[in-house]
CSV table of N, CA and C and ligand atoms in Angstrom, one decimal:
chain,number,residue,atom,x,y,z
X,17,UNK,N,-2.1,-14.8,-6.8
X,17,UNK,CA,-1.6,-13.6,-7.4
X,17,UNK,C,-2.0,-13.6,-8.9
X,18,UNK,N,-2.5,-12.9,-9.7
X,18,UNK,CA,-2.5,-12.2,-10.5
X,18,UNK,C,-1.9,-11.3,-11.3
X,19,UNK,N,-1.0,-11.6,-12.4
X,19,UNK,CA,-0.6,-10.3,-13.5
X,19,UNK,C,-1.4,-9.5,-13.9
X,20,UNK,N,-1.7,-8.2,-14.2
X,20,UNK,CA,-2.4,-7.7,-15.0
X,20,UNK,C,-2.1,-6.6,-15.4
X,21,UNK,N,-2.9,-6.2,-16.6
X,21,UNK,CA,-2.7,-4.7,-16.9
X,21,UNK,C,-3.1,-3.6,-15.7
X,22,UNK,N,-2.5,-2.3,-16.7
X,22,UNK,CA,-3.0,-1.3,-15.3
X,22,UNK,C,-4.3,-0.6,-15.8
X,23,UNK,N,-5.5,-0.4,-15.5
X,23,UNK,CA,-5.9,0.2,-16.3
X,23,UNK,C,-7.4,1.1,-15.2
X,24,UNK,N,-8.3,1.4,-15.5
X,24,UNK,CA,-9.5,2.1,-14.7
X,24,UNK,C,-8.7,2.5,-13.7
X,25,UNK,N,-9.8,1.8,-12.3
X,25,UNK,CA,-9.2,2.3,-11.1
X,25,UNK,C,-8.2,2.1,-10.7
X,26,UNK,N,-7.6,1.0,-11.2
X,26,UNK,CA,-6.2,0.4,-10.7
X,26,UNK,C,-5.1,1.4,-11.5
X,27,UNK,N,-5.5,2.1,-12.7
X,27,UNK,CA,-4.2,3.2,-13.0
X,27,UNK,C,-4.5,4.2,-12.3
X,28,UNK,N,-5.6,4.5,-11.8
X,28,UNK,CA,-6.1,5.8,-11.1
X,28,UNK,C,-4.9,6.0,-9.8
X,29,UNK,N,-5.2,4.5,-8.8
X,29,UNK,CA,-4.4,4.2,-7.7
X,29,UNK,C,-2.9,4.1,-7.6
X,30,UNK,N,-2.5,3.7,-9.5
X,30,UNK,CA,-0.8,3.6,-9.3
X,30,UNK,C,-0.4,5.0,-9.2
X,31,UNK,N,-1.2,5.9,-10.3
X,31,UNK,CA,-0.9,7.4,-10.3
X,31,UNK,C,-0.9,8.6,-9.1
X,32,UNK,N,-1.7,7.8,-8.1
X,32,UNK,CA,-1.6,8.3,-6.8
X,32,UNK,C,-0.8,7.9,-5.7
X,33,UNK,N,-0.4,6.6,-6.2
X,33,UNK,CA,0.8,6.4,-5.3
X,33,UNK,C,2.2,6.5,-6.0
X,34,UNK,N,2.4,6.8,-7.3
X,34,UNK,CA,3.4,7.7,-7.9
X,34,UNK,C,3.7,8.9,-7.3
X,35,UNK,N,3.1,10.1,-7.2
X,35,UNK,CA,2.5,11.1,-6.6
X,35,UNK,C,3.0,11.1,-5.0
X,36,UNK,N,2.2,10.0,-4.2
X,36,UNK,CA,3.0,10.0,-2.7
X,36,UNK,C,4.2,9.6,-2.8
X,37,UNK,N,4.6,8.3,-3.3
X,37,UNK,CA,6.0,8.1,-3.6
X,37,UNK,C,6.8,9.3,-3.4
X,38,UNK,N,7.0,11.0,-4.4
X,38,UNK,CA,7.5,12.0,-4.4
X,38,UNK,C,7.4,12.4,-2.8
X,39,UNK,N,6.5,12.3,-2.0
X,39,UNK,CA,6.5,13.3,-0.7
X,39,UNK,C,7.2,12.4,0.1
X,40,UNK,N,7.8,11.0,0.2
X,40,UNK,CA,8.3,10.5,1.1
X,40,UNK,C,9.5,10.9,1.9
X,41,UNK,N,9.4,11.0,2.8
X,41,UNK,CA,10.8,11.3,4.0
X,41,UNK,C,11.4,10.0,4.6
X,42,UNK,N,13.0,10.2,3.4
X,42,UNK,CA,13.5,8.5,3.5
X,42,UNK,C,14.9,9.2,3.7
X,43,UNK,N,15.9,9.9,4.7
X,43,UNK,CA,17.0,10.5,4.7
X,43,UNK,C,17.7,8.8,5.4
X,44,UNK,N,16.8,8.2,6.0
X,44,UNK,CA,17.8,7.3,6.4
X,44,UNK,C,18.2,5.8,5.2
X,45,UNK,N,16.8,5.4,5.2
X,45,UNK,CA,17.1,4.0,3.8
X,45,UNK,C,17.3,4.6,2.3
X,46,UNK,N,17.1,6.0,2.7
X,46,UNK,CA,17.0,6.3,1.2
X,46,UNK,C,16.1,5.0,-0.2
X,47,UNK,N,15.1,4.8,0.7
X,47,UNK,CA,14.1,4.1,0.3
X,47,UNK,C,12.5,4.4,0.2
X,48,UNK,N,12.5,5.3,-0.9
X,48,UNK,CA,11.2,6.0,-1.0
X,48,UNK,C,9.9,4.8,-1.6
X,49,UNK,N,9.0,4.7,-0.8
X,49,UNK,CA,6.8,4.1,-1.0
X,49,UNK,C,6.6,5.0,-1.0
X,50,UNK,N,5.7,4.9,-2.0
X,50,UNK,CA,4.3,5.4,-1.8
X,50,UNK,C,3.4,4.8,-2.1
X,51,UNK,N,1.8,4.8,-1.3
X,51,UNK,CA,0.6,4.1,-1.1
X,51,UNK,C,-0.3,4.9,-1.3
X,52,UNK,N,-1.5,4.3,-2.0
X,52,UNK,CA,-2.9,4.5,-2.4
X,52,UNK,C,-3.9,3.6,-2.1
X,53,UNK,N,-4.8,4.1,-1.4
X,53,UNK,CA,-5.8,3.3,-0.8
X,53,UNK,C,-7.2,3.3,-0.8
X,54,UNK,N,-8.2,2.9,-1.7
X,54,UNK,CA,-9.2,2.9,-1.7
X,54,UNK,C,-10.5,2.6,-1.1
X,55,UNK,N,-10.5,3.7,-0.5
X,55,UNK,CA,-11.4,3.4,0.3
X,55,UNK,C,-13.3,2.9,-0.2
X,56,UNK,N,-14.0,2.7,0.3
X,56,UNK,CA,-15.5,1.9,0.2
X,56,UNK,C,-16.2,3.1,-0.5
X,57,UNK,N,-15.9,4.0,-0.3
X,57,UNK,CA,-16.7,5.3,-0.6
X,57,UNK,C,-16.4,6.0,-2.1
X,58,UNK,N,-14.8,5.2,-2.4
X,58,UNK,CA,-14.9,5.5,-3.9
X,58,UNK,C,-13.8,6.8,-3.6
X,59,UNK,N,-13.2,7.3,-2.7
X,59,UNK,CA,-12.4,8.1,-2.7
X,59,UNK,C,-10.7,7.4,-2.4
X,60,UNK,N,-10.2,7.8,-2.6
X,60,UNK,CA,-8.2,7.2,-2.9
X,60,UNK,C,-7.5,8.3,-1.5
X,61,UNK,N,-7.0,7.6,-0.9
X,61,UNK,CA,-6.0,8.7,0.3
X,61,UNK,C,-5.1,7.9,0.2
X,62,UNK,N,-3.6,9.1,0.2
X,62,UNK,CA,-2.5,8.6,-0.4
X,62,UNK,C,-1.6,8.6,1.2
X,63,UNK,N,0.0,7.6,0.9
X,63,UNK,CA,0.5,7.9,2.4
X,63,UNK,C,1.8,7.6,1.5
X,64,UNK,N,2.8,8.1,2.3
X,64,UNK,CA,4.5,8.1,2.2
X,64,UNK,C,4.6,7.0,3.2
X,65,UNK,N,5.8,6.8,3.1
X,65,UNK,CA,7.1,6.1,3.9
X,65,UNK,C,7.5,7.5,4.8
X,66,UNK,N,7.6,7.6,6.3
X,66,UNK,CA,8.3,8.8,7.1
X,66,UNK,C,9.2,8.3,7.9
X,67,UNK,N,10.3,8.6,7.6
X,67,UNK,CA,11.1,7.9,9.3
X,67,UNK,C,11.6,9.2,10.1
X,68,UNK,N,12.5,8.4,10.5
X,68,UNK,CA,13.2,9.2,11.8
X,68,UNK,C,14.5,8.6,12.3
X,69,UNK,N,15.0,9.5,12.7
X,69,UNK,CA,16.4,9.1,13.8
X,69,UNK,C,16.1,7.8,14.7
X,70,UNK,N,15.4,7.6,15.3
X,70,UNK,CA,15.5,6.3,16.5
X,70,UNK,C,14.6,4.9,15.4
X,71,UNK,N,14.8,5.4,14.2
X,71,UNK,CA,14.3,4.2,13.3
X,71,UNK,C,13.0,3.3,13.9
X,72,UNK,N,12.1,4.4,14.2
X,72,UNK,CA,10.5,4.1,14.3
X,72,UNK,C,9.9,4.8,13.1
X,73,UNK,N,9.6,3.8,12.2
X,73,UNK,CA,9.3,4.9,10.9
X,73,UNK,C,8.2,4.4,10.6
X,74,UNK,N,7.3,5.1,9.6
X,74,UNK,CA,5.7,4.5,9.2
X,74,UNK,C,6.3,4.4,7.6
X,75,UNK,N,5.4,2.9,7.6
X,75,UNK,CA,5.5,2.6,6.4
X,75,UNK,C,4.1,3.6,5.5
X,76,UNK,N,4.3,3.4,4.5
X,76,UNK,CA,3.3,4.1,3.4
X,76,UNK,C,1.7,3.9,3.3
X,77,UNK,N,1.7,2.4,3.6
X,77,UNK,CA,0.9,1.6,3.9
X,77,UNK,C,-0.1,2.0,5.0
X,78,UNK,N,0.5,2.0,5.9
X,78,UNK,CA,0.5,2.0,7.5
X,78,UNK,C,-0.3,3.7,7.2
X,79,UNK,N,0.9,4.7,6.5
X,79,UNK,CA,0.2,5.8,6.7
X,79,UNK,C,-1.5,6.8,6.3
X,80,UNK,N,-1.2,5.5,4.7
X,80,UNK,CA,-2.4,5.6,4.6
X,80,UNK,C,-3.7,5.2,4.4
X,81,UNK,N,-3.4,3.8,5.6
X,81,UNK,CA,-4.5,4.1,6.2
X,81,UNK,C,-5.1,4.7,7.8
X,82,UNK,N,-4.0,4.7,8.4
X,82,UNK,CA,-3.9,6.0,9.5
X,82,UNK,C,-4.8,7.6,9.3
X,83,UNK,N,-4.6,7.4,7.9
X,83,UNK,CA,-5.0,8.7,7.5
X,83,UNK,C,-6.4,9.1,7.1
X,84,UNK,N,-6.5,7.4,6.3
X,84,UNK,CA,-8.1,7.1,6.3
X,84,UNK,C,-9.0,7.1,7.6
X,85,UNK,N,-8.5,6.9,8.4
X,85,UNK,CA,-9.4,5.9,10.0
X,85,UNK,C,-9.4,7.6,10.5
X,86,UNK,N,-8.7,8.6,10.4
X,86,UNK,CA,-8.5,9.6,11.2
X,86,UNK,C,-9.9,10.5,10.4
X,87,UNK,N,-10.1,10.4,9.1
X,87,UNK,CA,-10.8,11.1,8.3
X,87,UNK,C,-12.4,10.5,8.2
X,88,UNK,N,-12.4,9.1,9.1
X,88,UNK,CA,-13.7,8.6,9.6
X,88,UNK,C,-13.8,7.7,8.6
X,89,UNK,N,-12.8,7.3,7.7
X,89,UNK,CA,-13.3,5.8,6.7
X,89,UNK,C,-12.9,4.6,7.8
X,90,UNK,N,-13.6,3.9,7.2
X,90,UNK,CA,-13.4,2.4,8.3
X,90,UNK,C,-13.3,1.2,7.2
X,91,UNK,N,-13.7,1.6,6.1
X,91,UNK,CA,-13.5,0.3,5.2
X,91,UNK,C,-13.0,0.4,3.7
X,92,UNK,N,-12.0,-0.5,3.2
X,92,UNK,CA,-11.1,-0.7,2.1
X,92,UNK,C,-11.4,-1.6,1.1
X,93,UNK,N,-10.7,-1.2,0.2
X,93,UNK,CA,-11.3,-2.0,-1.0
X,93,UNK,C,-9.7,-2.5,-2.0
X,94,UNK,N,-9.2,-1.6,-1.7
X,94,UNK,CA,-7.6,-1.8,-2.2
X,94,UNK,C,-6.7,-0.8,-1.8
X,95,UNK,N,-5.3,-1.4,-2.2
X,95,UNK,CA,-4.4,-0.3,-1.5
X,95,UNK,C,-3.2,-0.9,-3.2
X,96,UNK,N,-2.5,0.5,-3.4
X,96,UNK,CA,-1.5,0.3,-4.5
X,96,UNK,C,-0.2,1.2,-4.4
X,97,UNK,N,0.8,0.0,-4.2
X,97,UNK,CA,2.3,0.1,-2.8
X,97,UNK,C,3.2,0.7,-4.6
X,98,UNK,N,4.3,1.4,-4.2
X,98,UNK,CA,5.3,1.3,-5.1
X,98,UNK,C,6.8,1.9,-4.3
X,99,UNK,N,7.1,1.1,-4.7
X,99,UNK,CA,8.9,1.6,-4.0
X,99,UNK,C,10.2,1.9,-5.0
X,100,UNK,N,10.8,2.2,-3.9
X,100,UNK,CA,12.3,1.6,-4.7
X,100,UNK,C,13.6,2.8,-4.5
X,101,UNK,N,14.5,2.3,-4.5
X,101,UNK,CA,15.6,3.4,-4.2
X,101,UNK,C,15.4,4.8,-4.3
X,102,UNK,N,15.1,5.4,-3.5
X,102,UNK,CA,14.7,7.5,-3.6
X,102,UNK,C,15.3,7.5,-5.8
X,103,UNK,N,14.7,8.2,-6.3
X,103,UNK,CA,15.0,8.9,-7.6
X,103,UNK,C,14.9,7.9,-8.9
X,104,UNK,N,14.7,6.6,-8.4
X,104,UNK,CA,14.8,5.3,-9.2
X,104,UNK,C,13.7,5.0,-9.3
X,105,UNK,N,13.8,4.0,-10.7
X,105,UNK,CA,12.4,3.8,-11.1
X,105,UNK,C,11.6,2.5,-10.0
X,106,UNK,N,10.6,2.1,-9.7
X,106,UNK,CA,9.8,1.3,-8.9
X,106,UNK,C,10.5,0.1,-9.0
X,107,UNK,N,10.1,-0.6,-8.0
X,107,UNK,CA,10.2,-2.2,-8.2
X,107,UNK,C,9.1,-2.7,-7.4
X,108,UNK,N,8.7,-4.5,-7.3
X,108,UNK,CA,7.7,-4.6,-6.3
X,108,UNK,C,8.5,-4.2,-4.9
X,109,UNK,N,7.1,-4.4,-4.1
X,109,UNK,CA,7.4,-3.2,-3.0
X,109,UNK,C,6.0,-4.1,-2.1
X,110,UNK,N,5.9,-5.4,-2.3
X,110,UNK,CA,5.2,-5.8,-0.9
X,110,UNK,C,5.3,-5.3,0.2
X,111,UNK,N,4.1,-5.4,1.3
X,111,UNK,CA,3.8,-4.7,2.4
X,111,UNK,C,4.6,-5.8,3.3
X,112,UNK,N,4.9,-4.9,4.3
X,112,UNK,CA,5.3,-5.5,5.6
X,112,UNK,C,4.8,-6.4,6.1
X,113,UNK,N,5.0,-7.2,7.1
X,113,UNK,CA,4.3,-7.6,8.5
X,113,UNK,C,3.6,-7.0,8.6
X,114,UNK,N,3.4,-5.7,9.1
X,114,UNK,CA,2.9,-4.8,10.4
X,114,UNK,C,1.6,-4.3,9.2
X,115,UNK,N,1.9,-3.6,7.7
X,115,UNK,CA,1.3,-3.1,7.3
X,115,UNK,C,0.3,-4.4,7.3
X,116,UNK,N,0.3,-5.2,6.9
X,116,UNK,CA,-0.6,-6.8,6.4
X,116,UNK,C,-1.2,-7.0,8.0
X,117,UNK,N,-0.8,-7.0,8.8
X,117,UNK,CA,-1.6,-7.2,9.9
X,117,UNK,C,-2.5,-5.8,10.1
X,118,UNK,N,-2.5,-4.6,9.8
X,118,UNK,CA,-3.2,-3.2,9.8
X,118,UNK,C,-4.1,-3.5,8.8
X,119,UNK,N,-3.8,-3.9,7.4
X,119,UNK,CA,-5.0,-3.9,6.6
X,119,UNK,C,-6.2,-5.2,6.9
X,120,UNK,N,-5.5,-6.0,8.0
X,120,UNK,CA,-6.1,-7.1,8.2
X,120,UNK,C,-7.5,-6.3,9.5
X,121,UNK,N,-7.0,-5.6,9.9
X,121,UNK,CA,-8.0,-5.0,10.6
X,121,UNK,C,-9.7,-4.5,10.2
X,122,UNK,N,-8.9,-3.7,9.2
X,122,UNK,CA,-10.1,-2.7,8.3
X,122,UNK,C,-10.4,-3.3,7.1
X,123,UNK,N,-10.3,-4.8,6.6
X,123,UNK,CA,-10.3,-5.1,5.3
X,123,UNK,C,-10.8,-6.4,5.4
X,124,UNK,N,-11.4,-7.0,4.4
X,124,UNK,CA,-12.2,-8.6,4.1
X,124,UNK,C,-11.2,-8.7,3.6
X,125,UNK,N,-9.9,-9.8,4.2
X,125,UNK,CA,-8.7,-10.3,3.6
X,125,UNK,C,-9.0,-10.9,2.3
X,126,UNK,N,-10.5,-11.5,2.1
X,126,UNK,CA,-10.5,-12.5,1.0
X,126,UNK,C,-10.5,-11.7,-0.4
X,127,UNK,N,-11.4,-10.3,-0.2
X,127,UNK,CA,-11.9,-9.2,-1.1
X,127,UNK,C,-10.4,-8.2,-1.4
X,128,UNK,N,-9.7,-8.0,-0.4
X,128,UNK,CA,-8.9,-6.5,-0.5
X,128,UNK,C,-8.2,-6.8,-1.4
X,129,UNK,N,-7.8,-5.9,-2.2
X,129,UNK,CA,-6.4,-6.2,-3.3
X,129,UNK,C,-5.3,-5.6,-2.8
X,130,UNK,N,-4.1,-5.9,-3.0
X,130,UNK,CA,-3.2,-5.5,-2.6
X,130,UNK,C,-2.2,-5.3,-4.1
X,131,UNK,N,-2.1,-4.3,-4.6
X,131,UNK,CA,-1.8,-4.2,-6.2
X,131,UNK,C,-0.3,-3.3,-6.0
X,132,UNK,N,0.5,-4.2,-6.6
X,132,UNK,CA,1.7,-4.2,-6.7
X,132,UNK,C,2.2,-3.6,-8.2
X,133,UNK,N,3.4,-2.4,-8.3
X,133,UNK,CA,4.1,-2.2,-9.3
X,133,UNK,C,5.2,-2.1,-10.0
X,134,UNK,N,6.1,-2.3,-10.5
X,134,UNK,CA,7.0,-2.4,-10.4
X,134,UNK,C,7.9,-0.8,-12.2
X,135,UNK,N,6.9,-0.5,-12.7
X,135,UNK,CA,7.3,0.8,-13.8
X,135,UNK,C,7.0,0.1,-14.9
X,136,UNK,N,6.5,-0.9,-14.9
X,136,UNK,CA,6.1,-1.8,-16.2
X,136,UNK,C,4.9,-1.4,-16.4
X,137,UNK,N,4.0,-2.3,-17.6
X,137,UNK,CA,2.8,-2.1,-17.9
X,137,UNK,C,1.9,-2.9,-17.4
X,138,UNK,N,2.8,-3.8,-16.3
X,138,UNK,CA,1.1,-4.6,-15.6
X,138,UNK,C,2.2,-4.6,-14.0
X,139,UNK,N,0.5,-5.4,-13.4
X,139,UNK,CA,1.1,-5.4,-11.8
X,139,UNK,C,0.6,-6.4,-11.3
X,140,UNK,N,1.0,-6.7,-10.7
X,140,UNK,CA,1.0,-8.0,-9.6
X,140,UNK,C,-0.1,-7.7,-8.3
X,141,UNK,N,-1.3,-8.3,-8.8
X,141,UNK,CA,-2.6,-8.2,-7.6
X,141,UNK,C,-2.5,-9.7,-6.8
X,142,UNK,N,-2.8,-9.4,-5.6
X,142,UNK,CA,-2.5,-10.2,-4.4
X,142,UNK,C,-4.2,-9.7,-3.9
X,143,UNK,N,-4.7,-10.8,-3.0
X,143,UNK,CA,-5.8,-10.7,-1.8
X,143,UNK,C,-5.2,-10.3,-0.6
X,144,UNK,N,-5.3,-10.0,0.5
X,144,UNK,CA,-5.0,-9.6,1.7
X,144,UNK,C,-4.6,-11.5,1.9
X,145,UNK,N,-5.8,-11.6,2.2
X,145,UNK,CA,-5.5,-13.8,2.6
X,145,UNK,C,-4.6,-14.0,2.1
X,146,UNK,N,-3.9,-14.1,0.8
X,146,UNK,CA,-3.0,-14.8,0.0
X,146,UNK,C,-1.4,-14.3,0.8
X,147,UNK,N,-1.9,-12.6,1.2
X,147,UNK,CA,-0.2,-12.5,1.6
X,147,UNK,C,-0.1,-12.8,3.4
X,148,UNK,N,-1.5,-12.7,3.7
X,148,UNK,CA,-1.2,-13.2,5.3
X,148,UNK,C,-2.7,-14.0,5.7
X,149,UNK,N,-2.5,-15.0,5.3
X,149,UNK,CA,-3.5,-16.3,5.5
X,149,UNK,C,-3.0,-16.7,7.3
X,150,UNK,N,-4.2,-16.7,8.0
X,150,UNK,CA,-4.4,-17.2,9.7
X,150,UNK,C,-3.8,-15.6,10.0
X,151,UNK,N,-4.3,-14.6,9.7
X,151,UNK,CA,-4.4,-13.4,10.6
X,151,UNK,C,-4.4,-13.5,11.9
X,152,UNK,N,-3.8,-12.5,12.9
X,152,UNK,CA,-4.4,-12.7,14.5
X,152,UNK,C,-6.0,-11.8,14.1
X,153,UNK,N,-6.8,-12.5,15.0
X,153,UNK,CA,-8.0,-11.8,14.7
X,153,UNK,C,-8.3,-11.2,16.3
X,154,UNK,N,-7.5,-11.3,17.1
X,154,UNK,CA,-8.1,-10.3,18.6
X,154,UNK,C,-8.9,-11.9,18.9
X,155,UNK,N,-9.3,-11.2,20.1
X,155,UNK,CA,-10.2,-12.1,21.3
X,155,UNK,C,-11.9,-12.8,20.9
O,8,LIG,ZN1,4.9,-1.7,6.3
């Protein structure tokens, strides 16, 4: 892990997952993510947190890169998570299980960043390997 400032692409990505954060549908945890994800091509696609009543909910993470794969991107370069109580300022907001096993799919665990915020002026960068080292890799 790494501290660092926020700055180029990496402020580009916090400000867009600022941005998603706002669109999240959280009536149940009242726990608003939002996610920014960079894709290979140099373009950013953003995802919320959405639940539901039978508490099958998509993480932020999860949705954007759902969102990428659907729009024909297949490869990542970073993704930038922020959470925290609906109306409240951020805190770190590590990925799930599920999300870390999804970016393990589409991503060089060793390369991906996983850039964490918390409303401060620096963020906490992680590798994909670092937060889920011995991935399942399929057959
Ligand atoms: Zn997740």
């Amino acid at each position: 892990m790494k501290k660092e400032e926020i700055n180029g692409k990496r402020k580009e990505l916090m400000d867009a997952a600022v941005l998603a954060r706002e669109m999240a549908y959280c009536p149940y945890s009242c726990f608003s993510v939002g996610a920014a994800l960079l894709c290979s091509d140099g373009s950013i696609v953003t995802g919320c947190n959405v639940e539901n009543a039978a508490f099958l909910s998509l993480c932020a993470e999860r949705n954007a890169i759902s969102k990428a794969v659907s729009e024909g991107k297949r490869k990542f370069e970073a993704i930038a998570v922020m959470g925290g109580k609906q109306g409240e300022t951020a805190e770190y907001c590590p990925p799930c299980g599920a999300c870390r096993q999804v970016m393990a799919e589409f991503c060089e665990p060793a390369l991906f960043e996983i850039i964490l915020y918390d409303s401060s002026t620096t963020c906490k960068v992680f590798s994909l390997s670092e937060l889920l080292p011995e991935s399942f890799r399929g057959l």
